Amino acid sequence: MLIDESYNANPASMRAALALLGQAAVGPRGRRIAVLGEMLELGPLGAELHRGLAQSVVDNSVDLVFCAGSLYQSFWEALPSERRAAMP
């Protein structure tokens, strides 16, 4: 299953997408994987709003996260290391 929340993403829509991913049935060898691109139009609170998504990853049992963009740096640092897949 693929959930695409890339158009006009904002913190609320990203949390909703992560919650939906957390509800997805996973087979015996399956994993929940999120690929996140930064939300560029958040203004001066951008880094903080990105960081706030780390708890949603944990709360929704997302196994691995790939993310792109410098605004995700603080998110990456807040994310448990076992859930970090890659950040370019």
Short mmCIF file of C-alpha atoms in Angstrom, two decimals:
data_model
loop_
_atom_site.label_atom_id
_atom_site.label_comp_id
_atom_site.label_asym_id
_atom_site.label_seq_id
_atom_site.Cartn_x
_atom_site.Cartn_y
_atom_site.Cartn_z
CA MET A 1 0.00 0.00 0.00
CA LEU A 2 1.21 3.51 -0.77
CA ILE A 3 -0.09 6.64 0.97
CA ASP A 4 0.93 9.86 -0.80
CA GLU A 5 0.53 13.08 1.17
CA SER A 6 3.05 15.10 -0.80
CA TYR A 7 0.87 17.86 -2.22
CA ASN A 8 0.31 20.76 0.19
CA ALA A 9 1.54 18.71 3.14
CA ASN A 10 1.38 20.33 6.55
CA PRO A 11 1.94 18.96 10.07
CA ALA A 12 -1.73 18.02 10.53
CA SER A 13 -1.94 16.16 7.22
CA MET A 14 1.38 14.42 7.90
CA ARG A 15 0.15 13.23 11.32
CA ALA A 16 -3.05 11.98 9.66
CA ALA A 17 -1.05 10.11 7.02
CA LEU A 18 1.17 8.53 9.70
CA ALA A 19 -1.94 7.51 11.66
CA LEU A 20 -3.37 5.89 8.53
CA LEU A 21 -0.09 4.09 7.94
CA GLY A 22 -0.21 2.89 11.56
CA GLN A 23 -3.62 1.31 10.91
CA ALA A 24 -2.46 -0.55 7.80
CA ALA A 25 -2.38 -4.31 8.09
CA VAL A 26 1.14 -5.68 7.88
CA GLY A 27 1.93 -9.23 6.85
CA PRO A 28 4.32 -11.48 8.76
CA ARG A 29 7.35 -10.07 6.92
CA GLY A 30 5.97 -6.59 6.27
CA ARG A 31 7.00 -3.23 7.67
CA ARG A 32 5.54 0.24 7.83
CA ILE A 33 7.88 2.60 6.00
CA ALA A 34 7.46 6.37 5.70
CA VAL A 35 9.23 8.51 3.11
CA LEU A 36 8.97 12.16 4.13
CA GLY A 37 9.90 15.29 2.20
CA GLU A 38 10.16 18.60 3.97
CA MET A 39 7.28 21.04 4.21
CA LEU A 40 8.75 24.29 2.94
CA GLU A 41 6.05 26.86 3.67
CA LEU A 42 5.93 26.68 7.48
CA GLY A 43 7.84 29.87 8.23
CA PRO A 44 10.14 30.38 11.21
CA LEU A 45 8.67 27.43 13.14
CA GLY A 46 9.45 25.00 10.31
CA ALA A 47 12.20 23.02 12.04
CA GLU A 48 10.18 22.75 15.26
CA LEU A 49 7.05 21.61 13.39
CA HIS A 50 9.06 18.96 11.55
CA ARG A 51 10.58 17.73 14.83
CA GLY A 52 7.10 17.38 16.29
CA LEU A 53 6.31 14.60 13.82
CA ALA A 54 8.78 12.21 15.48
CA GLN A 55 6.29 11.26 18.19
CA SER A 56 3.68 10.42 15.53
CA VAL A 57 6.12 7.95 13.99
CA VAL A 58 6.51 6.19 17.34
CA ASP A 59 2.82 6.39 18.27
CA ASN A 60 1.78 4.83 14.95
CA SER A 61 4.32 1.99 14.92
CA VAL A 62 6.14 3.17 11.81
CA ASP A 63 9.15 0.89 11.46
CA LEU A 64 11.46 2.92 9.23
CA VAL A 65 11.66 6.51 8.04
CA PHE A 66 13.42 7.96 5.03
CA CYS A 67 13.39 11.75 4.93
CA ALA A 68 14.75 14.50 2.73
CA GLY A 69 15.47 18.14 3.46
CA SER A 70 17.37 20.14 6.03
CA LEU A 71 14.19 21.02 7.95
CA TYR A 72 14.04 17.36 8.99
CA GLN A 73 17.39 17.47 10.81
CA SER A 74 15.86 18.06 14.25
CA PHE A 75 13.17 15.44 13.49
CA TRP A 76 15.93 12.97 12.61
CA GLU A 77 17.70 13.65 15.90
CA ALA A 78 14.44 13.17 17.86
CA LEU A 79 13.59 9.92 16.05
CA PRO A 80 14.61 6.68 17.82
CA SER A 81 17.71 5.35 16.05
CA GLU A 82 16.10 1.99 15.20
CA ARG A 83 13.52 3.82 13.07
CA ARG A 84 16.05 5.81 11.04
CA ALA A 85 16.49 4.44 7.53
CA ALA A 86 18.18 7.28 5.62
CA MET A 87 18.44 11.02 5.40
CA PRO A 88 20.51 12.41 2.52
#
